[in-house]
mmCIF file of C-alpha atoms in Angstrom:
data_model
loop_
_atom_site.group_PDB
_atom_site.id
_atom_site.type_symbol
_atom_site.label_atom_id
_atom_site.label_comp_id
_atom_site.label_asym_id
_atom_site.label_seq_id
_atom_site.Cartn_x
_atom_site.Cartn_y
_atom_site.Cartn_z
ATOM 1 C CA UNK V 74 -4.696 34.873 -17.249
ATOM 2 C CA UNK V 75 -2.894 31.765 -16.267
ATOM 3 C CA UNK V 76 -0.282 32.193 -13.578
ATOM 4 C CA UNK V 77 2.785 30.039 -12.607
ATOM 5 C CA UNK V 78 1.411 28.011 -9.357
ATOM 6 C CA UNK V 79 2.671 29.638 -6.085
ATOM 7 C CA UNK V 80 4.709 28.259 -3.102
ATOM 8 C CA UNK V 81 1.526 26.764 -1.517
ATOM 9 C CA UNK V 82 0.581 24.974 -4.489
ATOM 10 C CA UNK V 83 3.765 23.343 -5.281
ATOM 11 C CA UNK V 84 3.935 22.110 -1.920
ATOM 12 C CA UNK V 85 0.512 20.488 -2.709
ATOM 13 C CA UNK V 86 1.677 19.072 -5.495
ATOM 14 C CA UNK V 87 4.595 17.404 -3.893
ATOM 15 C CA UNK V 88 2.535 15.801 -1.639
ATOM 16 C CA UNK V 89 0.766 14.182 -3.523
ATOM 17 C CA UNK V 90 3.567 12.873 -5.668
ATOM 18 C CA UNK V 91 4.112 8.591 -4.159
ATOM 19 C CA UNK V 92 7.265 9.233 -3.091
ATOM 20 C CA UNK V 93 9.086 10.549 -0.075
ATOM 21 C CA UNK V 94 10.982 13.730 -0.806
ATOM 22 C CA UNK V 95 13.132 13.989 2.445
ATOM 23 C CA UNK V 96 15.299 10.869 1.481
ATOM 24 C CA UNK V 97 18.295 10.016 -0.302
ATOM 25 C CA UNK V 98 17.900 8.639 -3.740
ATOM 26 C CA UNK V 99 20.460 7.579 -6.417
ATOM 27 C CA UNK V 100 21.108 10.188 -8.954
ATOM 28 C CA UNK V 101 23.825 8.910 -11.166
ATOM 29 C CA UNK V 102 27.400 7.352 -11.539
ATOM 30 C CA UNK V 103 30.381 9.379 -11.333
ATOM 31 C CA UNK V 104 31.269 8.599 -14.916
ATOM 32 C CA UNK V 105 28.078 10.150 -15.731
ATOM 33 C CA UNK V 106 29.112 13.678 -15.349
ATOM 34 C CA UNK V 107 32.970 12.545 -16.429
ATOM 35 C CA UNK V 108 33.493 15.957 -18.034
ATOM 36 C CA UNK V 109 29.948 16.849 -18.833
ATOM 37 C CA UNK V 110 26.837 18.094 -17.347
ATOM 38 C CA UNK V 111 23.836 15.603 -16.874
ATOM 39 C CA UNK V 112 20.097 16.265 -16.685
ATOM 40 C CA UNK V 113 17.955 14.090 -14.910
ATOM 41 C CA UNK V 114 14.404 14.050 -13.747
ATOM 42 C CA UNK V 115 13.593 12.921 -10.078
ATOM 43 C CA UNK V 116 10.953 13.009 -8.198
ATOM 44 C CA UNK V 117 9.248 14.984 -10.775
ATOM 45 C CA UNK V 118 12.216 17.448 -10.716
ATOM 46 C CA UNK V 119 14.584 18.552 -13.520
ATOM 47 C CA UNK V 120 17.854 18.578 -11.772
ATOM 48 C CA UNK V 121 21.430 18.769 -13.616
ATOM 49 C CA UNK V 122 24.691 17.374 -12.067
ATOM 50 C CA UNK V 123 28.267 18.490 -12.784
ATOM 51 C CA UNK V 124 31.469 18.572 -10.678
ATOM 52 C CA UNK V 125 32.358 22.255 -10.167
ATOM 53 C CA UNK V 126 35.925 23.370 -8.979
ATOM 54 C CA UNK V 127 38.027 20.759 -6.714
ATOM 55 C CA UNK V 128 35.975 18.055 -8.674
ATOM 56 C CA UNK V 129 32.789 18.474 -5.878
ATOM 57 C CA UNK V 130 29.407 17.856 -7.557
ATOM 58 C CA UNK V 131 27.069 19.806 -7.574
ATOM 59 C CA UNK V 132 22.775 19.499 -8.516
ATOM 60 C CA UNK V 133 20.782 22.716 -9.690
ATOM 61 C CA UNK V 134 17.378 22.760 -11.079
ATOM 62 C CA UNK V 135 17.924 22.457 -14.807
ATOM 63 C CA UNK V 136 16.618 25.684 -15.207
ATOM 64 C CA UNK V 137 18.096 28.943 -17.000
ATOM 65 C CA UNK V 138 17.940 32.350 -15.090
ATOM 66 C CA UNK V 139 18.274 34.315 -18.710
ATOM 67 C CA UNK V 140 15.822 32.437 -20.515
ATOM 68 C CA UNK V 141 14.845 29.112 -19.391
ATOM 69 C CA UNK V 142 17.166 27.071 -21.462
ATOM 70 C CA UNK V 143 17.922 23.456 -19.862
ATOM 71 C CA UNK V 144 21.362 23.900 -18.241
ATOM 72 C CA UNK V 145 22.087 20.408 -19.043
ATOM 73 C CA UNK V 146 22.582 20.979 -22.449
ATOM 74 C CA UNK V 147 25.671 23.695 -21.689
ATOM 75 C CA UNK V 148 29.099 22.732 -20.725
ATOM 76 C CA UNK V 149 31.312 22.701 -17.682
ATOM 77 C CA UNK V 150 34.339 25.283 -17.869
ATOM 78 C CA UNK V 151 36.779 26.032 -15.113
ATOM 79 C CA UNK V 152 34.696 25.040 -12.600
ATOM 80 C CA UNK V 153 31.458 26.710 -13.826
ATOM 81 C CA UNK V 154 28.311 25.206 -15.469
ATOM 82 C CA UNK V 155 27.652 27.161 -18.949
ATOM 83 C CA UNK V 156 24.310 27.472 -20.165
ATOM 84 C CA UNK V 157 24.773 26.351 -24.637
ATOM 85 C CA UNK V 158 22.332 28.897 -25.165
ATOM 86 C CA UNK V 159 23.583 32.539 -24.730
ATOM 87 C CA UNK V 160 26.834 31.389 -22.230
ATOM 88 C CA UNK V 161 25.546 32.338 -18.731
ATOM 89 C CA UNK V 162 27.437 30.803 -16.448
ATOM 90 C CA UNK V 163 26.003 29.138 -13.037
ATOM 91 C CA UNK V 164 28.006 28.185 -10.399
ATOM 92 C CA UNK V 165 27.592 25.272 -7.654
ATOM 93 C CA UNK V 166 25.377 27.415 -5.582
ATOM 94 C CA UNK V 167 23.143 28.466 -7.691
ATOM 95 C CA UNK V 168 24.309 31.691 -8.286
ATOM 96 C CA UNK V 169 25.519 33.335 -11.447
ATOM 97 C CA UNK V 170 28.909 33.473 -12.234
ATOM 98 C CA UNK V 171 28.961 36.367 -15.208
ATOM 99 C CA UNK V 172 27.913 36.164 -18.712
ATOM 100 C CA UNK V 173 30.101 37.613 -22.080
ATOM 101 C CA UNK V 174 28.984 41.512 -22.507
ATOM 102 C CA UNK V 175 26.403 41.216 -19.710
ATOM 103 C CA UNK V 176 25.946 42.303 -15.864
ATOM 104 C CA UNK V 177 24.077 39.671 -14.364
ATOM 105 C CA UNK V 178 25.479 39.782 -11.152
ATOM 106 C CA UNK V 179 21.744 40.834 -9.784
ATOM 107 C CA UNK V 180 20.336 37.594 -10.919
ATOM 108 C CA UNK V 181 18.493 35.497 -8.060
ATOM 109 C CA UNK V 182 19.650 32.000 -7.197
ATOM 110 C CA UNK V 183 18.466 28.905 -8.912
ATOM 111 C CA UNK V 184 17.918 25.852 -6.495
ATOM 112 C CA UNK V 185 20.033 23.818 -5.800
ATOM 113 C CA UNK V 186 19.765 19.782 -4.339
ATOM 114 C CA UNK V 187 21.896 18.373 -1.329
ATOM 115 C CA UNK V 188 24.091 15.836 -3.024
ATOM 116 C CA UNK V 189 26.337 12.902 -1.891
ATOM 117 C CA UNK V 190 29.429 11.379 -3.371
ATOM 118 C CA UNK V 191 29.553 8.194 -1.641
ATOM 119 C CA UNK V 192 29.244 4.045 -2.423
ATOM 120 C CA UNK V 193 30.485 4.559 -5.857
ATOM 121 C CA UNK V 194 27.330 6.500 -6.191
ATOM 122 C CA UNK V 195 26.296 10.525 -6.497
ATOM 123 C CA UNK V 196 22.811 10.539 -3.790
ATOM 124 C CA UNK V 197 20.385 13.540 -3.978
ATOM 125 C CA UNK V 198 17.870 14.649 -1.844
ATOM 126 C CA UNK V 199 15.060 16.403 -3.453
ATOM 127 C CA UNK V 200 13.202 17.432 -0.430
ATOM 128 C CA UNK V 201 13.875 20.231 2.000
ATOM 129 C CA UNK V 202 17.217 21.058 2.035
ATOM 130 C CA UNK V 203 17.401 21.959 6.014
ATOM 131 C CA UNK V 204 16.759 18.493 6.637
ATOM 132 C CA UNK V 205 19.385 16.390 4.493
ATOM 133 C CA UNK V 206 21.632 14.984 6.857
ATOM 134 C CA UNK V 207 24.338 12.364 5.368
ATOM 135 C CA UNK V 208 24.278 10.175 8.499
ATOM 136 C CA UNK V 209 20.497 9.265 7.323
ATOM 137 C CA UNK V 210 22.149 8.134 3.929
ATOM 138 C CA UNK V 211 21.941 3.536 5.175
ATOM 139 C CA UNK V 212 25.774 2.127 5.336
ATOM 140 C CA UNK V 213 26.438 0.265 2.252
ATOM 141 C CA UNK V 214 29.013 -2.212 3.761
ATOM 142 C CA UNK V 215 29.647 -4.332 0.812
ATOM 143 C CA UNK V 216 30.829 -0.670 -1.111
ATOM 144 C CA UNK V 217 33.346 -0.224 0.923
ATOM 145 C CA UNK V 218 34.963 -3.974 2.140
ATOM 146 C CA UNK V 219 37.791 -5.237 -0.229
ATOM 147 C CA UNK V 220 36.297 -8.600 0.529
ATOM 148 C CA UNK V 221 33.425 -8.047 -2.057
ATOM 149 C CA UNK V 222 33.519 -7.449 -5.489
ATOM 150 C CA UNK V 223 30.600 -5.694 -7.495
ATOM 151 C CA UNK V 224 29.427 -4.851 -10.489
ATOM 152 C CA UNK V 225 26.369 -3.409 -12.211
ATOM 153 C CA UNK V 226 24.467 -1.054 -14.952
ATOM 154 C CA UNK V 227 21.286 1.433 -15.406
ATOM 155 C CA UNK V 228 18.124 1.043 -17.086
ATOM 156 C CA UNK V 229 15.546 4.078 -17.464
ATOM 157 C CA UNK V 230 12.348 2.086 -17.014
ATOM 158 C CA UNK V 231 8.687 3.327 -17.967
ATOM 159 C CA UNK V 232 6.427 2.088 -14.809
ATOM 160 C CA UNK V 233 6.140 3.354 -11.648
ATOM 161 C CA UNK V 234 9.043 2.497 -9.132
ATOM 162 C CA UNK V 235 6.649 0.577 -6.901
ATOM 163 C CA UNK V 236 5.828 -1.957 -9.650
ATOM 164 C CA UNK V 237 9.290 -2.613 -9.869
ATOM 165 C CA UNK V 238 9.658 -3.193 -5.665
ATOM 166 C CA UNK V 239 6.694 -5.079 -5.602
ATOM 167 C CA UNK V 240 8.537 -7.726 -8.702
ATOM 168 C CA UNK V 241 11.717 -7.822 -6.123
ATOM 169 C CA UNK V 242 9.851 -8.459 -3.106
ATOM 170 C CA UNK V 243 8.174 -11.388 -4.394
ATOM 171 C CA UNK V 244 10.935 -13.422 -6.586
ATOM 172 C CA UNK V 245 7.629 -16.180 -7.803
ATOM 173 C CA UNK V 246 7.716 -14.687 -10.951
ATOM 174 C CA UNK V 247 11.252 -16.007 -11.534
ATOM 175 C CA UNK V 248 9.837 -19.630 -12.632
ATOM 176 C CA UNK V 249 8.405 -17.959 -14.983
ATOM 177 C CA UNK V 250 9.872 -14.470 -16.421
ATOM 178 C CA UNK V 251 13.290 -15.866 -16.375
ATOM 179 C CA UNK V 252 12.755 -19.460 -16.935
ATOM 180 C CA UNK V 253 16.673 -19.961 -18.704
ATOM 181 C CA UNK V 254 18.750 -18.270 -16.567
ATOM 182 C CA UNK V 255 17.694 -18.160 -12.760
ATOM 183 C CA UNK V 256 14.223 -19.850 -12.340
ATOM 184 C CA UNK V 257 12.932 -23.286 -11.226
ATOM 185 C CA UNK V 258 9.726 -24.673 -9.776
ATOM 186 C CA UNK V 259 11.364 -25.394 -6.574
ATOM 187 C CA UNK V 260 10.804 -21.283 -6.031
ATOM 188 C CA UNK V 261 7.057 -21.549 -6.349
ATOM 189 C CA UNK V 262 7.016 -24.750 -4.496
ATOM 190 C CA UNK V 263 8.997 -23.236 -1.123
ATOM 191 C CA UNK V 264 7.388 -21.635 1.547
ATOM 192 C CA UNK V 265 7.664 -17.697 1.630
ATOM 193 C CA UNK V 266 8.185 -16.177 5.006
ATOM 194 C CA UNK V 267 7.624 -11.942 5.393
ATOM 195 C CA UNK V 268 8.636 -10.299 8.409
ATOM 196 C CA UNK V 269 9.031 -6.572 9.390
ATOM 197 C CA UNK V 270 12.871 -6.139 11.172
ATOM 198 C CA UNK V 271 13.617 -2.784 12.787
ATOM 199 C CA UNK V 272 12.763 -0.349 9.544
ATOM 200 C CA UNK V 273 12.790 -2.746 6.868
ATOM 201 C CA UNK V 274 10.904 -5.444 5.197
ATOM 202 C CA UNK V 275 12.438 -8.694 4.972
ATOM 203 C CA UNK V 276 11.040 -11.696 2.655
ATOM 204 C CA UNK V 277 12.759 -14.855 3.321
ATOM 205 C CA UNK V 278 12.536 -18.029 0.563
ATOM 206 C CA UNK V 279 15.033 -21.036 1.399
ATOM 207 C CA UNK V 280 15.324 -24.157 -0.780
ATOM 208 C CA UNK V 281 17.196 -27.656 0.072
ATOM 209 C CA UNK V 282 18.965 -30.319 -1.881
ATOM 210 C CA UNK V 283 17.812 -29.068 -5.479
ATOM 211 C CA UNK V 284 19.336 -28.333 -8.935
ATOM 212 C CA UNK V 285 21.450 -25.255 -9.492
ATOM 213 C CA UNK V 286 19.503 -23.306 -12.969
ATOM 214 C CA UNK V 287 22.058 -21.633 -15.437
ATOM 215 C CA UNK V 288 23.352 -18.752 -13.721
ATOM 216 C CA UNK V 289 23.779 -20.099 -10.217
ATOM 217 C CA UNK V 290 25.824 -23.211 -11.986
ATOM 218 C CA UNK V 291 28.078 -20.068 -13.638
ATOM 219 C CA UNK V 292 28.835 -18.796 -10.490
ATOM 220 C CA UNK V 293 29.262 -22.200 -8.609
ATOM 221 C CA UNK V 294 32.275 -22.411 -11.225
ATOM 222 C CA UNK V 295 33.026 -19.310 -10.797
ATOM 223 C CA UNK V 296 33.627 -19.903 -6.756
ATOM 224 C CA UNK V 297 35.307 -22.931 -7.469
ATOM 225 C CA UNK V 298 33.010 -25.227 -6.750
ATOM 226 C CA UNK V 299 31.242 -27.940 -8.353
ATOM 227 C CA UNK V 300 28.621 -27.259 -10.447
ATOM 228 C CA UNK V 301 26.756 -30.919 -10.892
ATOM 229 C CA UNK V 302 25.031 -32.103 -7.709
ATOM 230 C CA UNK V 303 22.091 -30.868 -5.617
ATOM 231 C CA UNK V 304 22.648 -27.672 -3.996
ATOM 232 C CA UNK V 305 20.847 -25.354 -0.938
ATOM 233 C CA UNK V 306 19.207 -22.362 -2.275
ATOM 234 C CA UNK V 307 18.474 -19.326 -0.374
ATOM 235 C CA UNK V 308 16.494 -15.621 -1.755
ATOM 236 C CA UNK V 309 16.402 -13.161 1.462
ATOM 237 C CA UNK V 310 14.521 -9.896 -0.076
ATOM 238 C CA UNK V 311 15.216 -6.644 2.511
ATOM 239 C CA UNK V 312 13.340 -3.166 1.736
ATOM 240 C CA UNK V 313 14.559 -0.147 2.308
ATOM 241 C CA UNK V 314 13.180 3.596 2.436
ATOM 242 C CA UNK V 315 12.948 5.585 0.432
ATOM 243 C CA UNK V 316 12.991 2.833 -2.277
ATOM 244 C CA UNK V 317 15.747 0.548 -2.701
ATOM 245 C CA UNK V 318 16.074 -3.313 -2.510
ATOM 246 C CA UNK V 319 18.613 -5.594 -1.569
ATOM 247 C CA UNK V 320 18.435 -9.596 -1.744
ATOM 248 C CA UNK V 321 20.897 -11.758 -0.207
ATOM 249 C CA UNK V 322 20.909 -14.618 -2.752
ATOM 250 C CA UNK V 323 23.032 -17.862 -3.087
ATOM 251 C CA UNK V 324 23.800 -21.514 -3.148
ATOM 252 C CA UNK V 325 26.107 -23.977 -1.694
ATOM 253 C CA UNK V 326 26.283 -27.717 -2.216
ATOM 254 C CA UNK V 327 24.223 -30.146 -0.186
ATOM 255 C CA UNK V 328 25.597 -30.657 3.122
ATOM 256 C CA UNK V 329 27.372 -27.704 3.562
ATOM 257 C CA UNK V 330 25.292 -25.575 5.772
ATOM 258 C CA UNK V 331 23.167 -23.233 2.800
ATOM 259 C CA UNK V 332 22.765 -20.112 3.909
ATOM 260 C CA UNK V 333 24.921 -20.312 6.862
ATOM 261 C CA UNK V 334 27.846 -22.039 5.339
ATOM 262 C CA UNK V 335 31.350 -20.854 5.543
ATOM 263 C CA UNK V 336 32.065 -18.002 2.237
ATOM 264 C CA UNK V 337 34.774 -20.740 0.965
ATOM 265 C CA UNK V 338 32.037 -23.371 0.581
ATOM 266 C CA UNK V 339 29.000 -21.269 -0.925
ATOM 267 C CA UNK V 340 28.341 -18.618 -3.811
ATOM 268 C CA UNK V 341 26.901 -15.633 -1.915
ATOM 269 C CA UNK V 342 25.691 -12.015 -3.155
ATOM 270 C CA UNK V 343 23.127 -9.606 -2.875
ATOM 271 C CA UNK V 344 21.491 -8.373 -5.594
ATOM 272 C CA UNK V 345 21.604 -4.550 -5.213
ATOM 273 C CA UNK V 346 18.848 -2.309 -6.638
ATOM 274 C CA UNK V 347 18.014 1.258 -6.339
ATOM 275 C CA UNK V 348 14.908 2.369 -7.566
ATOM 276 C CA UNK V 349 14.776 5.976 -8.138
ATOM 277 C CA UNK V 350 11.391 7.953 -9.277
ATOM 278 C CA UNK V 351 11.490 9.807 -12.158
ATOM 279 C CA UNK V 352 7.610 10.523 -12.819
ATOM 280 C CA UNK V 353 4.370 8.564 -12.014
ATOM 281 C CA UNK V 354 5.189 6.456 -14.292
ATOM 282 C CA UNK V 355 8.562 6.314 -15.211
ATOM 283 C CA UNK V 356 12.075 5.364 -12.844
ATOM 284 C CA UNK V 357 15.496 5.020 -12.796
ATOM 285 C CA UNK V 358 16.913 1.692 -11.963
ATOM 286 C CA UNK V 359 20.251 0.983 -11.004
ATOM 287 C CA UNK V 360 20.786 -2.718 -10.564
ATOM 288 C CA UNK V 361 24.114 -4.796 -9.935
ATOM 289 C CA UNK V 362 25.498 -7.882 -7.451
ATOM 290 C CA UNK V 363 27.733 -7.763 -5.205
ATOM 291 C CA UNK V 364 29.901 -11.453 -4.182
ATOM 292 C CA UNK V 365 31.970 -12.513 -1.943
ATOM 293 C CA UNK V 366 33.196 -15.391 -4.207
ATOM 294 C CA UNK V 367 36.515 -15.119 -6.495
ATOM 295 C CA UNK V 368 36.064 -10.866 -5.719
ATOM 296 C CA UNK V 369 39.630 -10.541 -8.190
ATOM 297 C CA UNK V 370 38.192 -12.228 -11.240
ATOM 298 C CA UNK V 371 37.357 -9.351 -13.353
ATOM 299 C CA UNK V 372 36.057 -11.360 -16.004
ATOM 300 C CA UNK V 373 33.819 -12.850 -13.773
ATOM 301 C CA UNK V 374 32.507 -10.194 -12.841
ATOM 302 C CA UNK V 375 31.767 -8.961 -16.326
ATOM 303 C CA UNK V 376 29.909 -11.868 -17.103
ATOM 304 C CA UNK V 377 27.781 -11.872 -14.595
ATOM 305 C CA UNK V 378 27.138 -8.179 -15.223
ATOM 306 C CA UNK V 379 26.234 -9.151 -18.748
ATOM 307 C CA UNK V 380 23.757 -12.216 -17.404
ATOM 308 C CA UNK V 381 22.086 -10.125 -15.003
ATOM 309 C CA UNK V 382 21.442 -7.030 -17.202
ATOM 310 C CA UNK V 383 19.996 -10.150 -19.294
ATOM 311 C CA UNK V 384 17.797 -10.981 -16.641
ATOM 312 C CA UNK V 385 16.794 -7.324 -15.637
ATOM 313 C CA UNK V 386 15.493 -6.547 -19.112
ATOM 314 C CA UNK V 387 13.374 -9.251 -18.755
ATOM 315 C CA UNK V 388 11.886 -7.761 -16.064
ATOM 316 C CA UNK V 389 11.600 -4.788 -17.775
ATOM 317 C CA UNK V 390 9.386 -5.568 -20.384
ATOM 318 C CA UNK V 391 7.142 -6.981 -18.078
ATOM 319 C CA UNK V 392 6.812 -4.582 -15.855
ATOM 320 C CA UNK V 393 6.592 -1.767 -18.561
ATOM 321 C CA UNK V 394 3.478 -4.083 -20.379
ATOM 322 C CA UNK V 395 2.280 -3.872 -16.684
ATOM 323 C CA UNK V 396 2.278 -0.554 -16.393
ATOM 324 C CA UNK V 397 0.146 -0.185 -19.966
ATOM 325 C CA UNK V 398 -2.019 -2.423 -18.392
ATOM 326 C CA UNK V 399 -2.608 -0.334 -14.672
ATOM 327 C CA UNK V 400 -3.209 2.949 -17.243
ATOM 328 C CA UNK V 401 -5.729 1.304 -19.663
ATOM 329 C CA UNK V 402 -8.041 0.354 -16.347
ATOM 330 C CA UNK V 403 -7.011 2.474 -13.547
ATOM 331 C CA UNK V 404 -10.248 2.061 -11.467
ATOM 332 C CA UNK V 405 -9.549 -1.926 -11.750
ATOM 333 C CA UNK V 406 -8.737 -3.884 -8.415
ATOM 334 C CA UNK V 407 -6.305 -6.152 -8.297
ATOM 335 C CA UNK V 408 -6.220 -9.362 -6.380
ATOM 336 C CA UNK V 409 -3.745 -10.097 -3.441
ATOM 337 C CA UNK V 410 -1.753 -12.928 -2.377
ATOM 338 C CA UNK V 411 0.083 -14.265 0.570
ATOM 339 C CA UNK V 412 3.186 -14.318 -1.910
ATOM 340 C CA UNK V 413 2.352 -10.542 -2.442
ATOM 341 C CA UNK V 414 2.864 -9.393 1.357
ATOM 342 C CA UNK V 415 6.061 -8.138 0.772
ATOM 343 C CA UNK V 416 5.246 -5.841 -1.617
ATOM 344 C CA UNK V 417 2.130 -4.581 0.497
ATOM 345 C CA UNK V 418 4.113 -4.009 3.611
ATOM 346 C CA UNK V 419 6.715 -2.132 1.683
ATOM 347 C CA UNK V 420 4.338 -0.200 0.159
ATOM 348 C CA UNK V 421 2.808 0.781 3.424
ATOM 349 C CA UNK V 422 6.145 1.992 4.773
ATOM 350 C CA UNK V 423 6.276 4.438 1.913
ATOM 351 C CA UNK V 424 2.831 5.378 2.288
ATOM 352 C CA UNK V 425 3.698 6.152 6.239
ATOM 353 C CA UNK V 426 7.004 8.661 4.917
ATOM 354 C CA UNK V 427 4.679 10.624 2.517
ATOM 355 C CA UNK V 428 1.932 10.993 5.242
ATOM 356 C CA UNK V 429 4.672 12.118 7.983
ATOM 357 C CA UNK V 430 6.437 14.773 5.598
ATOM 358 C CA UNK V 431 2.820 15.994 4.989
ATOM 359 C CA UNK V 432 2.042 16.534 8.734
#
């Protein structure tokens, strides 16, 4: 008779998943669980989010004590998570709260995930729960200045989360996957410089005195500054554990100092990306840009929001062909280049987590 797999082999099978578990990952938005429960794989776990009494959120295993029922498809009422099957109620900690006609005081705890409300984001930690600390959660600075403004979306993408690192650590394929809106040959034709700084992987692209493409013309307007005339470009890709991506992109006309010139004279953001697993082959993506250009002009920032979600589902259908591709010939080797070392490194920093939470 088949039985459910024990403590030992669970562990097992955690470590072999390709991600760290002791880490903070992006589970959601805040108006995600505006009034409702949300379930969400990550990390190959069914988790549901809700904000319990005094509006703290709260992550359980989307699990059922009564009979297995997703919790995620209940409802939240005075404070308590109610399962839409029979009307058990759960509480933040796991335990049950009561149930119409029922005793179920004597019911075991359900897990329950360390979570964060913090950056505009709700963070999880799907490892051990002994060892979430907030202070590891990385300061998010422009989050929290008034002298940025932001804005972004989510898209549930079907290929693994390292594809999706590898096509931000090596911004090549912008020539070519997003030709209209933020590409040029000038990116294949600069030098590409990858460095490892502290606990991150930095890639480092800068190119002088050419044309702006599309967007970076938008935003030149949008900074109030002309729009015609050659311009210094600069892409400056930084990894992060357990799996995000941030890329300190811009331009600024010729002759006023490119990367380093003053924020008055330049459009600057960083591209902000959070990668978070969902299977082997599946992720959740939350993408946006930050500025630090014309930070009140809401409609600014709505159109760039609109031309970069353009942009990322571009990407997406790439990188979800890929991942057809990777399944249809897993034993295949693929070929590495110089323009690919930021990928590799960051890849080997995530390979180094997983082998240090194994032991």
């Amino acid at each position: 008779m088949a039985t459910a797999p024990d403590l030992e082999e669970r562990s097992a099978a955690h470590t072999a998943a390709p991600w760290p578990r002791n880490a903070w990952y992006v589970a959601c938005t805040p108006d995600e669980i505006e009034g409702k429960p949300l379930g969400r794989k990550i990390c190959g776990e069914p988790m549901v989010f809700f904000r319990g009494r005094e509006g703290k959120v709260a992550a359980l295993e989307d699990f059922c004590p009564h009979r297995g029922a997703p919790l995620s498809l209940g409802f939240v009422r005075d404070g308590a998570l109610v399962c839409g099957y029979h009307g058990l109620a759960m509480g933040c900690h796991g335990k049950t709260e009561g149930m119409p006609g029922q005793r179920v005081g004597g019911f075991p705890p359900i897990r329950t995930f360390p979570v964060i409300e913090r950056y505009g984001f709700i963070w999880v930690w799907p490892g051990d729960a002994d060892a979430a600390d907030p202070a590891k959660l990385r300061h998010l600075e422009w989050a929290e200045d008034e002298g940025w403004a932001y804005g972004g979306g989510l898209y549930h993408i079907q290929c693994d989360y390292r594809l999706m690192i590898d096509n931000l650590m090596d911004l090549t394929h912008e020539t070519y996957v997003h030709s209209t809106s933020i590409g040029q040959k000038e990116i294949d034709e600069a030098p590409v410089k990858t460095r490892l700084v502290g606990d991150e992987v930095v890639t480092s692209r800068f190119m002088d005195a050419i044309d702006p493409p599309p967007f970076w013309a938008m935003a030149l307007r949008g900074a109030g500054l002309p729009d015609s005339g050659p311009v210094d470009r600069w892409q400056l890709c930084h990894f992060h554990l357990p799996s995000s991506v941030e890329i300190e992109v811009g331009v600024a006309p010729v002759g006023e100092g490119g990367y380093e010139a003053p924020l008055e004279r330049k459009a600057y953001s960083v591209v902000v990306d959070f990668m978070t697993p969902e299977t082997e082959g599946s992720h959740w993506y939350f993408w946006g840009m930050a500025r630090r250009f014309a930070v009140d002009d809401a409609e600014l920032t709505t159109t760039i929001r609109d031309g970069q979600g353009k942009i990322f589902a571009e990407d997406m259908e790439m990188l979800e062909r890929q991942q057809k591709n990777l399944d249809l010939y897993p034993d295949r080797r693929l070929l590495l280049l110089n323009i690919d070392a930021g990928g590799v490194r960051s890849r080997r920093l995530i390979e180094q987590a997983i082998a240090a939470e194994s032991g």
